[in-house]
């Protein structure tokens, strides 16, 4: 694993100067105290490269050893080429196939499940999965409903074929496109191109927060129950839960319904906010680096996001 967050902090008191909000409201309703925001010349691919280099270092592999690069993101540097091709170029990952996965906050876990399936099918042996977001680029800093939530960052994992009975045990992916408009960017795609809107396009992320909240808890519980059951385990067997860091109340409700105590849940939402695709891999990297994870631990990861999409993965460390 490897991760990277920009050095610039955007605190709740900074946001109090931008919109009508308060540290008390943001902290009590979301659990967020600050988020990290890219510097002026920092692209999403730069964060992805930094996280990837750290993951390669900890795996002992070189860029040319990777045969598949999967990048989960909704904030690529360009619409074309893909973010994965940008990252491939910057890393010199010359032997890899590269493609993006657009599943919003569930993007990293979609990538992890895809890596697992390709490895099991024998098509690729060493896969890098990255979740990266520069959400500050699609956040409207005049909209208090969204701007208090989001931050920038990247996390990366190296997944390799192995005969050992550890690693990814089970994964679950699901989506429901009927709810796409609960969390979306309305304009700028091919349906309503910016050129046709005379500069009036809605190009920032818009969200119906309370509706997304309800789906989030239901779906993360469903996805978590599926991977635990498929592994022949029970929630009591989970040593550590690493959830998507969207809202402390969503995490608490999900853990409660799964009967997993909050002591087993890793949280960094107070420091980084919601970083979408990057959220789970940043948290996983941090908790591993902290020394808290021991051999044979069962780690449950779960996420939900725009689409709507949701996913879980269970790993034995
Ligand atoms: O990764 C997936 C992405 N999405 C999410 O994770 C979002 C899921 N949803 C949430 O986390 C929560 O719904 C929010 C944190 C976005 C909002 O919390 P809520 O408890 O659902 O609040 P609400 O939207 O029902 O709004 C309650 C009140 C409203 O005022 P009125 O209408 O009751 O007078 C809002 O206008 O809070 C107001 N409000 C704020 N007040 C101060 C909304 N945002 C703010 C704010 N500061 N930043």
PDB file of C-alpha atoms in Angstrom, residues 99-304:
ATOM      1  CA  UNK A  99      -7.641   1.773 -17.730  1.00  0.00           C
ATOM      2  CA  UNK A 100      -9.891   3.920 -15.563  1.00  0.00           C
ATOM      3  CA  UNK A 101     -12.741   2.792 -13.361  1.00  0.00           C
ATOM      4  CA  UNK A 102     -15.525   5.326 -12.830  1.00  0.00           C
ATOM      5  CA  UNK A 103     -17.458   4.221  -9.756  1.00  0.00           C
ATOM      6  CA  UNK A 104     -17.097   7.359  -7.630  1.00  0.00           C
ATOM      7  CA  UNK A 105     -16.392   6.632  -3.956  1.00  0.00           C
ATOM      8  CA  UNK A 106     -16.591   2.879  -4.580  1.00  0.00           C
ATOM      9  CA  UNK A 107     -13.943   3.205  -7.324  1.00  0.00           C
ATOM     10  CA  UNK A 108     -11.012   1.724  -5.419  1.00  0.00           C
ATOM     11  CA  UNK A 109     -12.994  -1.325  -4.312  1.00  0.00           C
ATOM     12  CA  UNK A 110     -14.266  -1.809  -7.884  1.00  0.00           C
ATOM     13  CA  UNK A 111     -10.609  -1.737  -8.934  1.00  0.00           C
ATOM     14  CA  UNK A 112      -9.608  -4.206  -6.241  1.00  0.00           C
ATOM     15  CA  UNK A 113     -12.376  -6.639  -7.242  1.00  0.00           C
ATOM     16  CA  UNK A 114     -11.367  -6.273 -10.912  1.00  0.00           C
ATOM     17  CA  UNK A 115      -7.715  -6.933 -10.061  1.00  0.00           C
ATOM     18  CA  UNK A 116      -8.743 -10.016  -8.084  1.00  0.00           C
ATOM     19  CA  UNK A 117     -10.864 -11.358 -10.960  1.00  0.00           C
ATOM     20  CA  UNK A 118      -8.160 -10.801 -13.593  1.00  0.00           C
ATOM     21  CA  UNK A 119      -5.549 -12.455 -11.390  1.00  0.00           C
ATOM     22  CA  UNK A 120      -7.807 -15.439 -10.687  1.00  0.00           C
ATOM     23  CA  UNK A 121      -8.516 -15.719 -14.433  1.00  0.00           C
ATOM     24  CA  UNK A 122      -4.760 -15.853 -15.035  1.00  0.00           C
ATOM     25  CA  UNK A 123      -4.717 -12.887 -17.397  1.00  0.00           C
ATOM     26  CA  UNK A 124      -2.575 -10.568 -15.243  1.00  0.00           C
ATOM     27  CA  UNK A 125      -0.198 -11.301 -12.348  1.00  0.00           C
ATOM     28  CA  UNK A 126       0.823  -7.968 -10.862  1.00  0.00           C
ATOM     29  CA  UNK A 127      -1.849  -5.330 -10.742  1.00  0.00           C
ATOM     30  CA  UNK A 128      -1.672  -1.839  -9.335  1.00  0.00           C
ATOM     31  CA  UNK A 129      -4.970  -0.344  -8.150  1.00  0.00           C
ATOM     32  CA  UNK A 130      -5.118   3.380  -7.443  1.00  0.00           C
ATOM     33  CA  UNK A 131      -7.913   5.546  -6.081  1.00  0.00           C
ATOM     34  CA  UNK A 132      -7.268   9.234  -6.684  1.00  0.00           C
ATOM     35  CA  UNK A 133      -9.416  12.354  -6.520  1.00  0.00           C
ATOM     36  CA  UNK A 134      -8.916  16.056  -6.860  1.00  0.00           C
ATOM     37  CA  UNK A 135     -12.426  16.799  -5.604  1.00  0.00           C
ATOM     38  CA  UNK A 136     -11.508  20.449  -5.018  1.00  0.00           C
ATOM     39  CA  UNK A 137     -11.690  20.792  -8.829  1.00  0.00           C
ATOM     40  CA  UNK A 138     -15.402  19.838  -8.937  1.00  0.00           C
ATOM     41  CA  UNK A 139     -16.475  21.399  -5.620  1.00  0.00           C
ATOM     42  CA  UNK A 140     -18.552  24.586  -5.517  1.00  0.00           C
ATOM     43  CA  UNK A 141     -17.083  26.608  -2.630  1.00  0.00           C
ATOM     44  CA  UNK A 142     -20.277  28.679  -2.429  1.00  0.00           C
ATOM     45  CA  UNK A 143     -22.452  25.586  -1.715  1.00  0.00           C
ATOM     46  CA  UNK A 144     -22.389  24.723   1.984  1.00  0.00           C
ATOM     47  CA  UNK A 145     -24.205  21.428   1.325  1.00  0.00           C
ATOM     48  CA  UNK A 146     -21.142  19.994  -0.397  1.00  0.00           C
ATOM     49  CA  UNK A 147     -18.020  22.118   0.109  1.00  0.00           C
ATOM     50  CA  UNK A 148     -17.596  21.143   3.754  1.00  0.00           C
ATOM     51  CA  UNK A 149     -17.261  17.473   2.853  1.00  0.00           C
ATOM     52  CA  UNK A 150     -14.671  16.955   0.164  1.00  0.00           C
ATOM     53  CA  UNK A 151     -10.884  16.780  -0.034  1.00  0.00           C
ATOM     54  CA  UNK A 152      -8.053  15.631  -2.319  1.00  0.00           C
ATOM     55  CA  UNK A 153      -5.740  12.624  -2.095  1.00  0.00           C
ATOM     56  CA  UNK A 154      -4.621   9.283  -3.495  1.00  0.00           C
ATOM     57  CA  UNK A 155      -4.075   5.715  -2.324  1.00  0.00           C
ATOM     58  CA  UNK A 156      -2.526   2.754  -4.136  1.00  0.00           C
ATOM     59  CA  UNK A 157      -2.303  -0.996  -3.706  1.00  0.00           C
ATOM     60  CA  UNK A 158      -0.195  -3.630  -5.421  1.00  0.00           C
ATOM     61  CA  UNK A 159      -2.083  -6.910  -5.857  1.00  0.00           C
ATOM     62  CA  UNK A 160      -0.066  -9.955  -6.903  1.00  0.00           C
ATOM     63  CA  UNK A 161      -0.879 -13.562  -7.779  1.00  0.00           C
ATOM     64  CA  UNK A 162       0.041 -15.911  -4.930  1.00  0.00           C
ATOM     65  CA  UNK A 163      -0.647 -19.455  -3.709  1.00  0.00           C
ATOM     66  CA  UNK A 164      -0.801 -18.262  -0.102  1.00  0.00           C
ATOM     67  CA  UNK A 165      -4.134 -18.479   1.635  1.00  0.00           C
ATOM     68  CA  UNK A 166      -4.247 -14.783   2.395  1.00  0.00           C
ATOM     69  CA  UNK A 167      -5.037 -11.595   0.564  1.00  0.00           C
ATOM     70  CA  UNK A 168      -8.392 -10.907  -1.038  1.00  0.00           C
ATOM     71  CA  UNK A 169     -10.944 -13.430   0.257  1.00  0.00           C
ATOM     72  CA  UNK A 170     -14.190 -12.098  -1.210  1.00  0.00           C
ATOM     73  CA  UNK A 171     -15.552  -9.039  -2.994  1.00  0.00           C
ATOM     74  CA  UNK A 172     -18.995  -7.659  -3.811  1.00  0.00           C
ATOM     75  CA  UNK A 173     -19.981  -4.965  -6.322  1.00  0.00           C
ATOM     76  CA  UNK A 174     -23.367  -3.458  -7.107  1.00  0.00           C
ATOM     77  CA  UNK A 175     -24.897  -0.344  -8.642  1.00  0.00           C
ATOM     78  CA  UNK A 176     -28.273   1.278  -9.250  1.00  0.00           C
ATOM     79  CA  UNK A 177     -28.225   3.876 -12.021  1.00  0.00           C
ATOM     80  CA  UNK A 178     -31.798   4.970 -11.272  1.00  0.00           C
ATOM     81  CA  UNK A 179     -30.415   7.150  -8.491  1.00  0.00           C
ATOM     82  CA  UNK A 180     -27.673   8.848 -10.520  1.00  0.00           C
ATOM     83  CA  UNK A 181     -29.085  12.338 -10.012  1.00  0.00           C
ATOM     84  CA  UNK A 182     -28.702  12.152  -6.225  1.00  0.00           C
ATOM     85  CA  UNK A 183     -24.987  12.855  -6.660  1.00  0.00           C
ATOM     86  CA  UNK A 184     -23.858  14.184 -10.005  1.00  0.00           C
ATOM     87  CA  UNK A 185     -22.372  16.883 -12.189  1.00  0.00           C
ATOM     88  CA  UNK A 186     -25.306  17.910 -14.410  1.00  0.00           C
ATOM     89  CA  UNK A 187     -23.505  19.647 -17.299  1.00  0.00           C
ATOM     90  CA  UNK A 188     -20.390  19.344 -19.393  1.00  0.00           C
ATOM     91  CA  UNK A 189     -20.931  15.840 -20.723  1.00  0.00           C
ATOM     92  CA  UNK A 190     -22.236  14.959 -24.182  1.00  0.00           C
ATOM     93  CA  UNK A 191     -25.898  15.375 -23.177  1.00  0.00           C
ATOM     94  CA  UNK A 192     -25.424  19.037 -22.228  1.00  0.00           C
ATOM     95  CA  UNK A 193     -22.051  20.109 -23.616  1.00  0.00           C
ATOM     96  CA  UNK A 194     -20.605  23.319 -22.183  1.00  0.00           C
ATOM     97  CA  UNK A 195     -20.321  24.810 -25.674  1.00  0.00           C
ATOM     98  CA  UNK A 196     -24.143  24.844 -25.902  1.00  0.00           C
ATOM     99  CA  UNK A 197     -24.701  26.504 -22.496  1.00  0.00           C
ATOM    100  CA  UNK A 198     -23.111  29.950 -23.022  1.00  0.00           C
ATOM    101  CA  UNK A 199     -21.023  29.669 -19.878  1.00  0.00           C
ATOM    102  CA  UNK A 200     -24.074  28.807 -17.725  1.00  0.00           C
ATOM    103  CA  UNK A 201     -23.260  25.138 -17.129  1.00  0.00           C
ATOM    104  CA  UNK A 202     -23.621  23.434 -13.756  1.00  0.00           C
ATOM    105  CA  UNK A 203     -20.121  21.975 -13.683  1.00  0.00           C
ATOM    106  CA  UNK A 204     -19.761  21.306  -9.968  1.00  0.00           C
ATOM    107  CA  UNK A 205     -20.790  18.302  -7.967  1.00  0.00           C
ATOM    108  CA  UNK A 206     -24.397  18.500  -6.713  1.00  0.00           C
ATOM    109  CA  UNK A 207     -25.858  16.223  -4.074  1.00  0.00           C
ATOM    110  CA  UNK A 208     -29.056  15.370  -2.240  1.00  0.00           C
ATOM    111  CA  UNK A 209     -27.201  14.609   0.994  1.00  0.00           C
ATOM    112  CA  UNK A 210     -29.985  13.192   3.131  1.00  0.00           C
ATOM    113  CA  UNK A 211     -31.161  10.772   0.390  1.00  0.00           C
ATOM    114  CA  UNK A 212     -27.593   9.615  -0.292  1.00  0.00           C
ATOM    115  CA  UNK A 213     -27.173   9.111   3.454  1.00  0.00           C
ATOM    116  CA  UNK A 214     -30.062   6.606   3.612  1.00  0.00           C
ATOM    117  CA  UNK A 215     -28.831   4.606   0.623  1.00  0.00           C
ATOM    118  CA  UNK A 216     -25.285   4.634   1.957  1.00  0.00           C
ATOM    119  CA  UNK A 217     -26.026   2.864   5.213  1.00  0.00           C
ATOM    120  CA  UNK A 218     -28.340   0.284   3.622  1.00  0.00           C
ATOM    121  CA  UNK A 219     -25.888  -0.490   0.829  1.00  0.00           C
ATOM    122  CA  UNK A 220     -22.703  -0.700   2.865  1.00  0.00           C
ATOM    123  CA  UNK A 221     -24.467  -3.051   5.278  1.00  0.00           C
ATOM    124  CA  UNK A 222     -25.693  -5.210   2.358  1.00  0.00           C
ATOM    125  CA  UNK A 223     -22.270  -5.310   0.679  1.00  0.00           C
ATOM    126  CA  UNK A 224     -20.499  -6.089   3.953  1.00  0.00           C
ATOM    127  CA  UNK A 225     -22.890  -8.889   4.868  1.00  0.00           C
ATOM    128  CA  UNK A 226     -22.390 -10.454   1.424  1.00  0.00           C
ATOM    129  CA  UNK A 227     -18.571 -10.617   1.586  1.00  0.00           C
ATOM    130  CA  UNK A 228     -18.577 -11.858   5.178  1.00  0.00           C
ATOM    131  CA  UNK A 229     -21.109 -14.586   4.347  1.00  0.00           C
ATOM    132  CA  UNK A 230     -19.301 -15.606   1.159  1.00  0.00           C
ATOM    133  CA  UNK A 231     -16.143 -16.095   3.207  1.00  0.00           C
ATOM    134  CA  UNK A 232     -18.024 -18.366   5.616  1.00  0.00           C
ATOM    135  CA  UNK A 233     -17.421 -15.880   8.451  1.00  0.00           C
ATOM    136  CA  UNK A 234     -19.547 -13.731  10.755  1.00  0.00           C
ATOM    137  CA  UNK A 235     -19.177 -10.013  11.628  1.00  0.00           C
ATOM    138  CA  UNK A 236     -17.559 -11.127  14.904  1.00  0.00           C
ATOM    139  CA  UNK A 237     -14.618 -12.500  12.858  1.00  0.00           C
ATOM    140  CA  UNK A 238     -13.831  -9.044  11.459  1.00  0.00           C
ATOM    141  CA  UNK A 239     -10.716  -7.666  13.167  1.00  0.00           C
ATOM    142  CA  UNK A 240     -10.770  -4.268  11.513  1.00  0.00           C
ATOM    143  CA  UNK A 241     -13.247  -2.316   9.419  1.00  0.00           C
ATOM    144  CA  UNK A 242     -11.951   0.300   6.970  1.00  0.00           C
ATOM    145  CA  UNK A 243     -15.015   2.103   5.617  1.00  0.00           C
ATOM    146  CA  UNK A 244     -15.352   4.893   3.071  1.00  0.00           C
ATOM    147  CA  UNK A 245     -14.853   8.072   5.102  1.00  0.00           C
ATOM    148  CA  UNK A 246     -17.933  10.017   3.993  1.00  0.00           C
ATOM    149  CA  UNK A 247     -19.628  10.926   7.251  1.00  0.00           C
ATOM    150  CA  UNK A 248     -18.978   9.734  10.812  1.00  0.00           C
ATOM    151  CA  UNK A 249     -22.724   9.211  11.329  1.00  0.00           C
ATOM    152  CA  UNK A 250     -22.966   6.982   8.228  1.00  0.00           C
ATOM    153  CA  UNK A 251     -20.005   4.942   9.486  1.00  0.00           C
ATOM    154  CA  UNK A 252     -21.469   4.621  12.999  1.00  0.00           C
ATOM    155  CA  UNK A 253     -24.884   3.510  11.680  1.00  0.00           C
ATOM    156  CA  UNK A 254     -23.292   0.968   9.334  1.00  0.00           C
ATOM    157  CA  UNK A 255     -21.057  -0.505  12.031  1.00  0.00           C
ATOM    158  CA  UNK A 256     -23.990  -0.645  14.457  1.00  0.00           C
ATOM    159  CA  UNK A 257     -26.208  -2.550  12.017  1.00  0.00           C
ATOM    160  CA  UNK A 258     -23.375  -4.984  11.348  1.00  0.00           C
ATOM    161  CA  UNK A 259     -22.807  -5.372  15.102  1.00  0.00           C
ATOM    162  CA  UNK A 260     -19.177  -4.333  14.655  1.00  0.00           C
ATOM    163  CA  UNK A 261     -17.936  -2.202  17.548  1.00  0.00           C
ATOM    164  CA  UNK A 262     -16.562   1.263  16.700  1.00  0.00           C
ATOM    165  CA  UNK A 263     -13.312   0.221  18.379  1.00  0.00           C
ATOM    166  CA  UNK A 264     -12.704  -2.005  15.355  1.00  0.00           C
ATOM    167  CA  UNK A 265     -13.361   0.812  12.868  1.00  0.00           C
ATOM    168  CA  UNK A 266     -10.505   2.881  11.450  1.00  0.00           C
ATOM    169  CA  UNK A 267     -11.302   6.579  11.118  1.00  0.00           C
ATOM    170  CA  UNK A 268      -9.358   9.418   9.502  1.00  0.00           C
ATOM    171  CA  UNK A 269     -12.353  11.468   8.347  1.00  0.00           C
ATOM    172  CA  UNK A 270     -11.508  14.254  10.809  1.00  0.00           C
ATOM    173  CA  UNK A 271      -8.192  14.863   9.014  1.00  0.00           C
ATOM    174  CA  UNK A 272      -8.930  14.208   5.324  1.00  0.00           C
ATOM    175  CA  UNK A 273     -12.712  14.468   4.834  1.00  0.00           C
ATOM    176  CA  UNK A 274     -14.340  12.608   1.955  1.00  0.00           C
ATOM    177  CA  UNK A 275     -11.798  11.844  -0.790  1.00  0.00           C
ATOM    178  CA  UNK A 276     -14.115   9.569  -2.828  1.00  0.00           C
ATOM    179  CA  UNK A 277     -12.109   6.836  -4.659  1.00  0.00           C
ATOM    180  CA  UNK A 278      -9.028   7.661  -2.584  1.00  0.00           C
ATOM    181  CA  UNK A 279     -10.799   7.322   0.758  1.00  0.00           C
ATOM    182  CA  UNK A 280     -10.527   3.582   1.420  1.00  0.00           C
ATOM    183  CA  UNK A 281      -6.928   3.119   0.179  1.00  0.00           C
ATOM    184  CA  UNK A 282      -5.651   6.158   2.125  1.00  0.00           C
ATOM    185  CA  UNK A 283      -7.288   4.795   5.291  1.00  0.00           C
ATOM    186  CA  UNK A 284      -6.002   1.266   4.659  1.00  0.00           C
ATOM    187  CA  UNK A 285      -2.469   2.502   4.066  1.00  0.00           C
ATOM    188  CA  UNK A 286      -2.531   4.636   7.215  1.00  0.00           C
ATOM    189  CA  UNK A 287      -3.808   1.852   9.453  1.00  0.00           C
ATOM    190  CA  UNK A 288      -1.238  -0.616   8.092  1.00  0.00           C
ATOM    191  CA  UNK A 289       1.609   1.891   8.547  1.00  0.00           C
ATOM    192  CA  UNK A 290       0.412   2.562  12.110  1.00  0.00           C
ATOM    193  CA  UNK A 291       1.311  -1.021  13.038  1.00  0.00           C
ATOM    194  CA  UNK A 292      -2.239  -1.843  14.119  1.00  0.00           C
ATOM    195  CA  UNK A 293      -2.720  -4.600  11.518  1.00  0.00           C
ATOM    196  CA  UNK A 294      -1.366  -8.042  12.457  1.00  0.00           C
ATOM    197  CA  UNK A 295      -0.848 -11.162  10.355  1.00  0.00           C
ATOM    198  CA  UNK A 296      -4.110 -13.099   9.777  1.00  0.00           C
ATOM    199  CA  UNK A 297      -6.288 -10.098  10.656  1.00  0.00           C
ATOM    200  CA  UNK A 298      -9.582 -10.037   8.743  1.00  0.00           C
ATOM    201  CA  UNK A 299     -10.113  -6.568   7.263  1.00  0.00           C
ATOM    202  CA  UNK A 300     -13.501  -5.464   5.955  1.00  0.00           C
ATOM    203  CA  UNK A 301     -13.547  -2.571   3.496  1.00  0.00           C
ATOM    204  CA  UNK A 302     -16.784  -1.028   2.301  1.00  0.00           C
ATOM    205  CA  UNK A 303     -17.795   1.997   0.239  1.00  0.00           C
ATOM    206  CA  UNK A 304     -20.688   3.636  -1.587  1.00  0.00           C
TER     207      UNK A 304
END
